mmCIF file of C-alpha atoms and ligand atoms in Angstrom:
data_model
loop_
_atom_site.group_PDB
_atom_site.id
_atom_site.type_symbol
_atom_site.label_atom_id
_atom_site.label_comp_id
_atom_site.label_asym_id
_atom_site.label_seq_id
_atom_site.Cartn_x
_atom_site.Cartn_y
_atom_site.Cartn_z
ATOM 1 C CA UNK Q 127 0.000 0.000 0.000
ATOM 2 C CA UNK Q 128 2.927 2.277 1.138
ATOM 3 C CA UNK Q 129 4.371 1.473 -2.729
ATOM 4 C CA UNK Q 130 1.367 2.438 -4.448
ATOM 5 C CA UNK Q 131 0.600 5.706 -2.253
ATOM 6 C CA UNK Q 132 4.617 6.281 -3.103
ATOM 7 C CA UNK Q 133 3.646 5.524 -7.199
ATOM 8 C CA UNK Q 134 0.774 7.808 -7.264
ATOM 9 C CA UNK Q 135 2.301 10.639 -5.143
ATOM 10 C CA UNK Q 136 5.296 10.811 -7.735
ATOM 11 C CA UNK Q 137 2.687 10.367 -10.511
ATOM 12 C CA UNK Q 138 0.667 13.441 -9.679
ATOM 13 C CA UNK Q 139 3.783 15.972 -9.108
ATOM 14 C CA UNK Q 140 5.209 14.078 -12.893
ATOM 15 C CA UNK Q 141 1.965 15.377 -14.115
ATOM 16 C CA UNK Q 142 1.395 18.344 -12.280
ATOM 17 C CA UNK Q 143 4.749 19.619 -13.682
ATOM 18 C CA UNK Q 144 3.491 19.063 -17.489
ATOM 19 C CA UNK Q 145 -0.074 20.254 -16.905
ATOM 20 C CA UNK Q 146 0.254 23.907 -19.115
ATOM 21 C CA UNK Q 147 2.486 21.812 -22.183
ATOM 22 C CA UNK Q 148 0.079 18.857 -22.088
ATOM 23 C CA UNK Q 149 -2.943 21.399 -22.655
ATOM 24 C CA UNK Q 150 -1.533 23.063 -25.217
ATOM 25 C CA UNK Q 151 0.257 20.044 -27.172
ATOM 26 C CA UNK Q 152 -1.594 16.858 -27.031
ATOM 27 C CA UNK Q 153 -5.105 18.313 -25.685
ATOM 28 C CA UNK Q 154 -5.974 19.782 -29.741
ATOM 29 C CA UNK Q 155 -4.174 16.643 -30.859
ATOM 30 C CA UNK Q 156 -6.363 13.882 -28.912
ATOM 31 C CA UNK Q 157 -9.108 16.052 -29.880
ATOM 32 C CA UNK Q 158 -10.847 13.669 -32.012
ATOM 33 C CA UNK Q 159 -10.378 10.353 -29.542
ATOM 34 C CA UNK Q 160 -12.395 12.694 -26.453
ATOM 35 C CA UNK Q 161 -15.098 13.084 -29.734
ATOM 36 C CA UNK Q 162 -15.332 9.711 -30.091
ATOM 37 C CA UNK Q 163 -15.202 8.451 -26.721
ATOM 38 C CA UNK Q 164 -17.745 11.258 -25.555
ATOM 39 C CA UNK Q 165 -20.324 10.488 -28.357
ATOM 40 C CA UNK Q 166 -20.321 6.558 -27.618
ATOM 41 C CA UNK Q 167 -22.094 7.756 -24.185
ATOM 42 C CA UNK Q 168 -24.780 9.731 -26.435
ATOM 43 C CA UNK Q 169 -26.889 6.714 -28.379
ATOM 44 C CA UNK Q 170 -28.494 5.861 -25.515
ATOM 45 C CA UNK Q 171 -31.133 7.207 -22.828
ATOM 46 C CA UNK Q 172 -28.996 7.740 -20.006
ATOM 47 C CA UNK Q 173 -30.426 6.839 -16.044
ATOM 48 C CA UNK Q 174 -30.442 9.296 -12.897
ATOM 49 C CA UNK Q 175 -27.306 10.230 -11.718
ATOM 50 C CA UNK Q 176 -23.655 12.393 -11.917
ATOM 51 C CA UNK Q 177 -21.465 11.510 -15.180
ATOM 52 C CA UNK Q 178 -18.425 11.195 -13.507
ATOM 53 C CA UNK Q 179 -14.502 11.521 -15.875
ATOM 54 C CA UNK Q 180 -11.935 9.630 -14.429
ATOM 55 C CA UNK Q 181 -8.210 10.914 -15.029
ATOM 56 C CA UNK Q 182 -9.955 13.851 -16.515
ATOM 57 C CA UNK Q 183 -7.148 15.739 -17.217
ATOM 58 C CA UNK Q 184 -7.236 19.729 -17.866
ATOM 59 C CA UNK Q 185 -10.893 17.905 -18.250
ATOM 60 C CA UNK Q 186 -11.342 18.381 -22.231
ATOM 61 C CA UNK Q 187 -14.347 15.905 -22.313
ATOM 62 C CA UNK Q 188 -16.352 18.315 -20.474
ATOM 63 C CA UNK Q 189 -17.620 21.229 -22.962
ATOM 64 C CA UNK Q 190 -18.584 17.910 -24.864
ATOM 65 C CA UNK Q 191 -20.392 16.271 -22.315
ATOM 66 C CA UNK Q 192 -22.106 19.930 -21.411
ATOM 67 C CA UNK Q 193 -23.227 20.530 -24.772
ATOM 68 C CA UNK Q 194 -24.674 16.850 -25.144
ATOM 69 C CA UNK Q 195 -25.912 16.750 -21.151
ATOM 70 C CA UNK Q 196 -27.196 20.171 -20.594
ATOM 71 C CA UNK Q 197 -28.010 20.440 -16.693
ATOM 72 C CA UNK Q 198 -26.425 17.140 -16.033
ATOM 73 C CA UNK Q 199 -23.987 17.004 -12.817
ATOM 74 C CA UNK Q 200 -20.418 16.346 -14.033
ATOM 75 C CA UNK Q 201 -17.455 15.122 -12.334
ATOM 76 C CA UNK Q 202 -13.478 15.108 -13.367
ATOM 77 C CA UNK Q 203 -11.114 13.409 -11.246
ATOM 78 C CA UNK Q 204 -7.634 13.201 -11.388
ATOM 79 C CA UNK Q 205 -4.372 12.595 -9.356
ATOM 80 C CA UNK Q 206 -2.761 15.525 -10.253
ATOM 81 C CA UNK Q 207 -3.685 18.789 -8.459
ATOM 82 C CA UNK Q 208 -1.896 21.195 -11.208
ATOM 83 C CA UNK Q 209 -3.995 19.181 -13.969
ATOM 84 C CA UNK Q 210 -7.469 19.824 -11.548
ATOM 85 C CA UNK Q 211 -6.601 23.819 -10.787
ATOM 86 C CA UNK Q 212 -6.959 23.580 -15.254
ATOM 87 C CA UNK Q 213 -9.614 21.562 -15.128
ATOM 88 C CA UNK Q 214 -11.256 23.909 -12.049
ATOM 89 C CA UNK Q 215 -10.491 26.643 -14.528
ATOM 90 C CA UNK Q 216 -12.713 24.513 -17.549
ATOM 91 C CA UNK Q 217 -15.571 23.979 -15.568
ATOM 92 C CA UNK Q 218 -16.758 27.699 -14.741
ATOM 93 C CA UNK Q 219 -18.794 28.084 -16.926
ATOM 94 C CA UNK Q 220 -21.163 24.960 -15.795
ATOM 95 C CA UNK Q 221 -22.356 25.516 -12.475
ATOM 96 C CA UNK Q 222 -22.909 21.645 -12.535
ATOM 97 C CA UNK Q 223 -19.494 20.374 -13.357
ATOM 98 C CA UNK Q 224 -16.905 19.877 -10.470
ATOM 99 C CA UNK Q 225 -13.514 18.398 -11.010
ATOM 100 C CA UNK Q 226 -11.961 17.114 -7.823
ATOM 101 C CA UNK Q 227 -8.222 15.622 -6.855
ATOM 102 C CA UNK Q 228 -8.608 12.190 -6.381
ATOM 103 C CA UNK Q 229 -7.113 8.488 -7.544
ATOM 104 C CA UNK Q 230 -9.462 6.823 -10.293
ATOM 105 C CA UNK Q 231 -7.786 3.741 -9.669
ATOM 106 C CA UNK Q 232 -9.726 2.454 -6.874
ATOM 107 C CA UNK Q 233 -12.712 4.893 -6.154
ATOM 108 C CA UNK Q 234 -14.210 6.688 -3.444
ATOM 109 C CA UNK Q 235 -16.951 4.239 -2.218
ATOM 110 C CA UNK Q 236 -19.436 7.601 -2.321
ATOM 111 C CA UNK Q 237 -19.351 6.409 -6.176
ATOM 112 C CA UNK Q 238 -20.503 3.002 -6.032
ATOM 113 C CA UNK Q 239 -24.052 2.280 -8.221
ATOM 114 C CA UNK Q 240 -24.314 6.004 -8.154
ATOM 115 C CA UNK Q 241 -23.467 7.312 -11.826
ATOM 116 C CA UNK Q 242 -25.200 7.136 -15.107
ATOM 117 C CA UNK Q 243 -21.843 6.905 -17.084
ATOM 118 C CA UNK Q 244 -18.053 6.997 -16.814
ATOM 119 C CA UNK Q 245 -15.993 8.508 -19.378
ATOM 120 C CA UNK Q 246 -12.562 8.260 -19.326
ATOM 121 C CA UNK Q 247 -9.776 9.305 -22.137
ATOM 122 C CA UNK Q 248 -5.837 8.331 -22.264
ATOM 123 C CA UNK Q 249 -5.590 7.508 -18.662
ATOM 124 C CA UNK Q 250 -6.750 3.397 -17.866
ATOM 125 C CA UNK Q 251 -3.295 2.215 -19.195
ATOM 126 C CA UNK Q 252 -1.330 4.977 -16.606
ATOM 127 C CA UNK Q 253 -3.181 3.221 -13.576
ATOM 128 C CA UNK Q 254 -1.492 0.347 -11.680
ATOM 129 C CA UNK Q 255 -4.099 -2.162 -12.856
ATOM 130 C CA UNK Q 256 -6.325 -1.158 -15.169
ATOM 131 C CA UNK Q 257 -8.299 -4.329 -15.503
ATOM 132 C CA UNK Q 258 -9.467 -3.755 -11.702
ATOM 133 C CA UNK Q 259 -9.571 -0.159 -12.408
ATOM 134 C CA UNK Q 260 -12.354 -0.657 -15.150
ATOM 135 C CA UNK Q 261 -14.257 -2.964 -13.359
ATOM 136 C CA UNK Q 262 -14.219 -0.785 -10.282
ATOM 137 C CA UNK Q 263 -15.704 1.815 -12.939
ATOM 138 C CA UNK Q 264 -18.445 -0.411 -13.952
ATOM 139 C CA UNK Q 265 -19.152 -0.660 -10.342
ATOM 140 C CA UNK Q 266 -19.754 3.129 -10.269
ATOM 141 C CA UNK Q 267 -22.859 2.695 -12.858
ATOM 142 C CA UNK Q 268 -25.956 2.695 -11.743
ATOM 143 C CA UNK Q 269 -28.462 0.138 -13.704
ATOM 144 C CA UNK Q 270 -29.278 1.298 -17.020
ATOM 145 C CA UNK Q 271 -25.644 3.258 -17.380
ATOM 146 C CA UNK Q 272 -22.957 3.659 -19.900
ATOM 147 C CA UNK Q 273 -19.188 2.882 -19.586
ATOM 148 C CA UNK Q 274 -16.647 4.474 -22.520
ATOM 149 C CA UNK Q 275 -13.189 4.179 -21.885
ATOM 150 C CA UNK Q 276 -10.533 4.677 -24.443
ATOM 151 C CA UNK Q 277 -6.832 3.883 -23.570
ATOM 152 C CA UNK Q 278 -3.740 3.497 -25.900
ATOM 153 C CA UNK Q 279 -2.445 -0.097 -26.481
ATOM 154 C CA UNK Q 280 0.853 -1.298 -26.920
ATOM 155 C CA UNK Q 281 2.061 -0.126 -30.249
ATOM 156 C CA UNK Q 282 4.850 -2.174 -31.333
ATOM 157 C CA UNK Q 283 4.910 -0.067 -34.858
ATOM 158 C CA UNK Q 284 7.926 1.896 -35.582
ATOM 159 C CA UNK Q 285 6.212 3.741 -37.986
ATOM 160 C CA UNK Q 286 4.062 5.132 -35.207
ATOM 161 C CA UNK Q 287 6.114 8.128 -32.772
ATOM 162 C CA UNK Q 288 5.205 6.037 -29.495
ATOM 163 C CA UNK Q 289 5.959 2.588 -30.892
ATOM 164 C CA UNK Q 290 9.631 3.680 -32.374
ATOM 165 C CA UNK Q 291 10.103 5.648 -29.045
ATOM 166 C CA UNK Q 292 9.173 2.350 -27.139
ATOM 167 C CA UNK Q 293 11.549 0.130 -29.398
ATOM 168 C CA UNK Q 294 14.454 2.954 -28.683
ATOM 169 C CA UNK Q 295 14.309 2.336 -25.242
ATOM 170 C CA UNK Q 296 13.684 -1.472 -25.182
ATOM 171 C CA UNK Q 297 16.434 -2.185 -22.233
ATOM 172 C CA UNK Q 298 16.574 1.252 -20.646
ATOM 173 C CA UNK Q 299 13.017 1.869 -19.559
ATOM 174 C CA UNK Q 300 11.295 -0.687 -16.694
ATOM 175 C CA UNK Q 301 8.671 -2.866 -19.143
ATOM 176 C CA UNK Q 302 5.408 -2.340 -18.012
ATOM 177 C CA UNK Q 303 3.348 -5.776 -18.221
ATOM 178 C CA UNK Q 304 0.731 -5.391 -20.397
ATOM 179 C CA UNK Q 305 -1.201 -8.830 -20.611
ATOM 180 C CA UNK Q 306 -3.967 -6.732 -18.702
ATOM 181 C CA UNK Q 307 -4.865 -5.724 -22.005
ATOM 182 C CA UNK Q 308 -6.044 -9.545 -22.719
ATOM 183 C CA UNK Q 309 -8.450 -9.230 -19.170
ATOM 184 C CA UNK Q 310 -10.527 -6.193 -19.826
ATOM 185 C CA UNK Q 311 -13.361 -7.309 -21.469
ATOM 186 C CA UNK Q 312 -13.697 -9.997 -18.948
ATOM 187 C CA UNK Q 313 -13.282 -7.572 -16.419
ATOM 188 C CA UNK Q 314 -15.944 -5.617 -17.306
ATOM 189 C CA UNK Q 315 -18.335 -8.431 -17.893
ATOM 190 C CA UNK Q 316 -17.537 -10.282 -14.386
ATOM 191 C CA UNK Q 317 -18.422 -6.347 -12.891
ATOM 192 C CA UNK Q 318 -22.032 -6.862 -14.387
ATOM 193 C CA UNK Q 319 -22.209 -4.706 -17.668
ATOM 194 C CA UNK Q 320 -22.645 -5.862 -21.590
ATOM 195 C CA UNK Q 321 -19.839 -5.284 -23.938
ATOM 196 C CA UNK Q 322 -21.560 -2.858 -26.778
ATOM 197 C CA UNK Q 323 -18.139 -1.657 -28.579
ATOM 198 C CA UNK Q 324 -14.695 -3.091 -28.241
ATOM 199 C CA UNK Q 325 -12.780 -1.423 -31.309
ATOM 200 C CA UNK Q 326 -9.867 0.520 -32.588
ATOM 201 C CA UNK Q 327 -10.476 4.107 -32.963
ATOM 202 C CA UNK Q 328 -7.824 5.835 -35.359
ATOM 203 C CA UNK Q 329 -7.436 9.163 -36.521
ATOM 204 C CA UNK Q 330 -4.686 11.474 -38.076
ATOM 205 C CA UNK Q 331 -2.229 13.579 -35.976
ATOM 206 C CA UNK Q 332 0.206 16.375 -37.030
ATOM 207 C CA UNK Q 333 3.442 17.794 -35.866
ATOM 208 C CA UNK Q 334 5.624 20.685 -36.968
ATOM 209 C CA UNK Q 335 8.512 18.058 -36.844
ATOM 210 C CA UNK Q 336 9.975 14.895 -35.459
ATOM 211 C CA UNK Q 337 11.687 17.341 -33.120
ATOM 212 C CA UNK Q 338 9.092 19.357 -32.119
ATOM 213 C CA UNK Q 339 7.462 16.017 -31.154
ATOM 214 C CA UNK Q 340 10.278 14.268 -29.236
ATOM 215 C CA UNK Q 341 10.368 17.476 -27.254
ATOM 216 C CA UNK Q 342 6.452 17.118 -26.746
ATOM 217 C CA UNK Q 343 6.865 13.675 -25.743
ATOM 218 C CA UNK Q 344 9.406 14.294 -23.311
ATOM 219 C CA UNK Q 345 8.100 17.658 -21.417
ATOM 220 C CA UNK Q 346 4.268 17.396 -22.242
ATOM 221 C CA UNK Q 347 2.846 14.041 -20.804
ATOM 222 C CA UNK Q 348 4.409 11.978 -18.361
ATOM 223 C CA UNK Q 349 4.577 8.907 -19.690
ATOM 224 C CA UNK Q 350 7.901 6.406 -20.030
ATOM 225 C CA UNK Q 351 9.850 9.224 -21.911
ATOM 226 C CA UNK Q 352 9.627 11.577 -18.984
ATOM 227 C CA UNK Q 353 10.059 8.818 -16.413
ATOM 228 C CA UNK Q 354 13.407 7.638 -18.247
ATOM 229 C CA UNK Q 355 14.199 11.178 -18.602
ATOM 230 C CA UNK Q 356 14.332 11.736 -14.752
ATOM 231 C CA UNK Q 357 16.069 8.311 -14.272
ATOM 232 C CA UNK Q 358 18.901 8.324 -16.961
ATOM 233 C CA UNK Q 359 19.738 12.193 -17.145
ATOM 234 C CA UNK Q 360 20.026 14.450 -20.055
ATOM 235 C CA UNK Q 361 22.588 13.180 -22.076
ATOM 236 C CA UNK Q 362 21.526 9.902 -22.539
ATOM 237 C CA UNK Q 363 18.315 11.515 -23.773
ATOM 238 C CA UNK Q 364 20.193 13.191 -26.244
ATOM 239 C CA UNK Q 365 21.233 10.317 -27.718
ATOM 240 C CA UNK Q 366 17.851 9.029 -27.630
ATOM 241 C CA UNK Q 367 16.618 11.807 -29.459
ATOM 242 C CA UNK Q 368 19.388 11.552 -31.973
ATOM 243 C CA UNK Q 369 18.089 8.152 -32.815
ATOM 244 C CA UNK Q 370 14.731 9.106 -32.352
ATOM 245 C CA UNK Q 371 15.248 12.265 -35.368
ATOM 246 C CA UNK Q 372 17.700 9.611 -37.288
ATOM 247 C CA UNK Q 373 14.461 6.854 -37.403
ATOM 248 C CA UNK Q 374 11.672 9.669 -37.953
ATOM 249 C CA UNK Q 375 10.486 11.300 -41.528
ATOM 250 C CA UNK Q 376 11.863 14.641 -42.228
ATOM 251 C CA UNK Q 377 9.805 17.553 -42.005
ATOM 252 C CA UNK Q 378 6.257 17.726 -41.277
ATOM 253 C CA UNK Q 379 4.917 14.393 -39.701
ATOM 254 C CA UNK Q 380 1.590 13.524 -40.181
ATOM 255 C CA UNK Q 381 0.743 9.725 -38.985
ATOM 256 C CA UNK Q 382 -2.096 7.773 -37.673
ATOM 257 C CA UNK Q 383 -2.454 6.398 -34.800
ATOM 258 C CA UNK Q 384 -5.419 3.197 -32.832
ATOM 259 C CA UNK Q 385 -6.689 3.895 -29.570
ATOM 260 C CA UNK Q 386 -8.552 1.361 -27.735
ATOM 261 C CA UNK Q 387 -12.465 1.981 -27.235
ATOM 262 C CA UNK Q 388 -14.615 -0.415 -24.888
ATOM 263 C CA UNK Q 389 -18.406 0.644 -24.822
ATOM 264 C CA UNK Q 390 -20.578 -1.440 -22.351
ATOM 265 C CA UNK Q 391 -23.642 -1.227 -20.374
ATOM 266 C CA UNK Q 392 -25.190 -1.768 -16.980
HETATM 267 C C1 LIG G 167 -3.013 11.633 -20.872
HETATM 268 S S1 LIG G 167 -3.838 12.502 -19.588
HETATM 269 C C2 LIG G 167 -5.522 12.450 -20.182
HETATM 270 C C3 LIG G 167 -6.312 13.618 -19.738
HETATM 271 C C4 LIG G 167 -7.666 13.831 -20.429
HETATM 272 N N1 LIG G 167 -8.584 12.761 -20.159
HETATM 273 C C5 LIG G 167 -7.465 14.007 -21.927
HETATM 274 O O1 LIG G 167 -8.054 13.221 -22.692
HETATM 275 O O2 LIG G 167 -6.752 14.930 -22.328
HETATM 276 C C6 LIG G 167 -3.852 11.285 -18.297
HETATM 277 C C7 LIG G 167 -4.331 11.822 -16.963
HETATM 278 O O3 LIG G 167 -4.490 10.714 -16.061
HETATM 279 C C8 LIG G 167 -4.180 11.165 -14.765
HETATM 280 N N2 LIG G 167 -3.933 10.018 -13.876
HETATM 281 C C9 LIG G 167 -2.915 9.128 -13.934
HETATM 282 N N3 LIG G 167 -3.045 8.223 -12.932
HETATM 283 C C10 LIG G 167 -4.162 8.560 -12.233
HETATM 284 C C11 LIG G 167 -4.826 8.009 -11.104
HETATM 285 N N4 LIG G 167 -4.355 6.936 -10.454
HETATM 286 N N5 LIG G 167 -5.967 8.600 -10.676
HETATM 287 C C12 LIG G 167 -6.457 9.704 -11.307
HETATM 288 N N6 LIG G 167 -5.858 10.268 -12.380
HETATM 289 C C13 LIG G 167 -4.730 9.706 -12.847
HETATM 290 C C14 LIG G 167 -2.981 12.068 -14.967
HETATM 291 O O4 LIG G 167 -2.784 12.939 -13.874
HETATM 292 C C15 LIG G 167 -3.366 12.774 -16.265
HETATM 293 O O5 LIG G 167 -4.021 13.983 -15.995
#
């Protein structure tokens, strides 16, 4: 228990630190995945009850959900208190959104049977194990409501930014196991919900430059790149990014890239 208070307290400040690049970098860019995961909640006639975002983020699902939910009580969370102070920042303008510091990974009991969906973007595969984490998110639903969660696989295509970044540091960065990928669906059916969707989502992203990106990926989310950053120094991540720009087209990179979506019901 004291490891994984340890994990998430070092989590949150890694994240806190990136909040203001990871707005204004990857928030346009992942754009189109909060679309798609926000409209899979929309098809159907939602219960009673709070729509609650877990690892919300600077919380870009929520003029989405406001627009689509009008009067509808709305709750971010997230680890990371910089990320929630943006998020805080979102939500004036809808007196009934909130966004609130806390860990998605195993919820506040307060949530149990409670919500009428949970939405969550780009933040399942960050948690410690997201196949409890997602069925502790089913357990949030009340009867009748919606989960969408969309999450980034393992990418093992070099053709893809995160999937040569992953191969360049094959040795250097700890593996993270990812045979929970395998367990989710059954983790969401043994939690009592029906599998609606369980698809890859792509859509087309754009960067200046393969450098402009490395830099992104290193000082705008705070995912392996940052953590081996902090562990190995910066000249090791020079070379890194030396490889990275030797591997990478030249000029303007425009690629596509799969995230995970599971739809299921109560
Ligand atoms: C890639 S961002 C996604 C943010 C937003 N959903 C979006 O689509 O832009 C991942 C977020 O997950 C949060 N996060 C990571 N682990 C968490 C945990 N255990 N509990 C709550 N939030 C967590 C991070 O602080 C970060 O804000």
């Amino acid at each position: 228990m004291a490891d994984d208070d340890e994990y998430a307290a070092l989590l949150a400040r890694n994240w806190d630190e990136v909040a203001g690049r990871y707005e204004e970098y990857f928030v346009p860019r992942f754009r189109p995945w909060v679309v798609a995961t926000v409209e899979a909640i929309a098809d159907t006639e939602l219960p009673g009850g709070p729509i609650l975002v877990p690892c919300c983020g600077t919380f870009p699902e929520l003029p989405l959900l406001a627009g689509r939910f009008a009067g509808r009580e709305i709750v971010g969370i997230d680890i990371s208190p910089g990320m929630i102070s943006r998020a805080e920042q979102r939500a004036v303008p809808w007196s009934a959104a909130r966004a609130v510091v806390q860990n998605a990974a195993v919820l506040d009991p307060a949530w149990s049977a409670a919500c009428a969906a949970v939405v969550s973007v780009f933040g399942l595969h960050q948690l410690p194990a997201p196949d409890e984490a997602i069925a502790d998110w089913v357990r949030a639903l009340t009867p009748g409501g919606r989960l969408a969660v969309a999450f980034w696989p393992y990418e093992t295509d070099a053709t893809d930014p995160w999937g040569l970044a992953d191969l360049l540091l094959a040795g250097h960065a700890p593996v993270r196991e990812r045979s929970w990928e395998k367990s989710l669906a059954a983790a969401v059916t043994a939690a009592g919900a029906t599998i609606r969707r369980d698809e890859l989502v792509a859509f087309e992203m754009t960067h200046t430059d393969a450098a402009a990106l490395w830099e992104a990926m290193t000082t705008a989310a705070a995912g392996a790149l940052r953590a081996t950053a902090l562990r190995h120094g910066p000249e090791f991540m020079e070379r890194m990014r030396q490889e990275f720009l030797h591997h990478a087209p030249t000029g303007e990179w425009r690629h596509r890239r799969r995230a995970r979506l599971i739809v299921a019901d109560k």
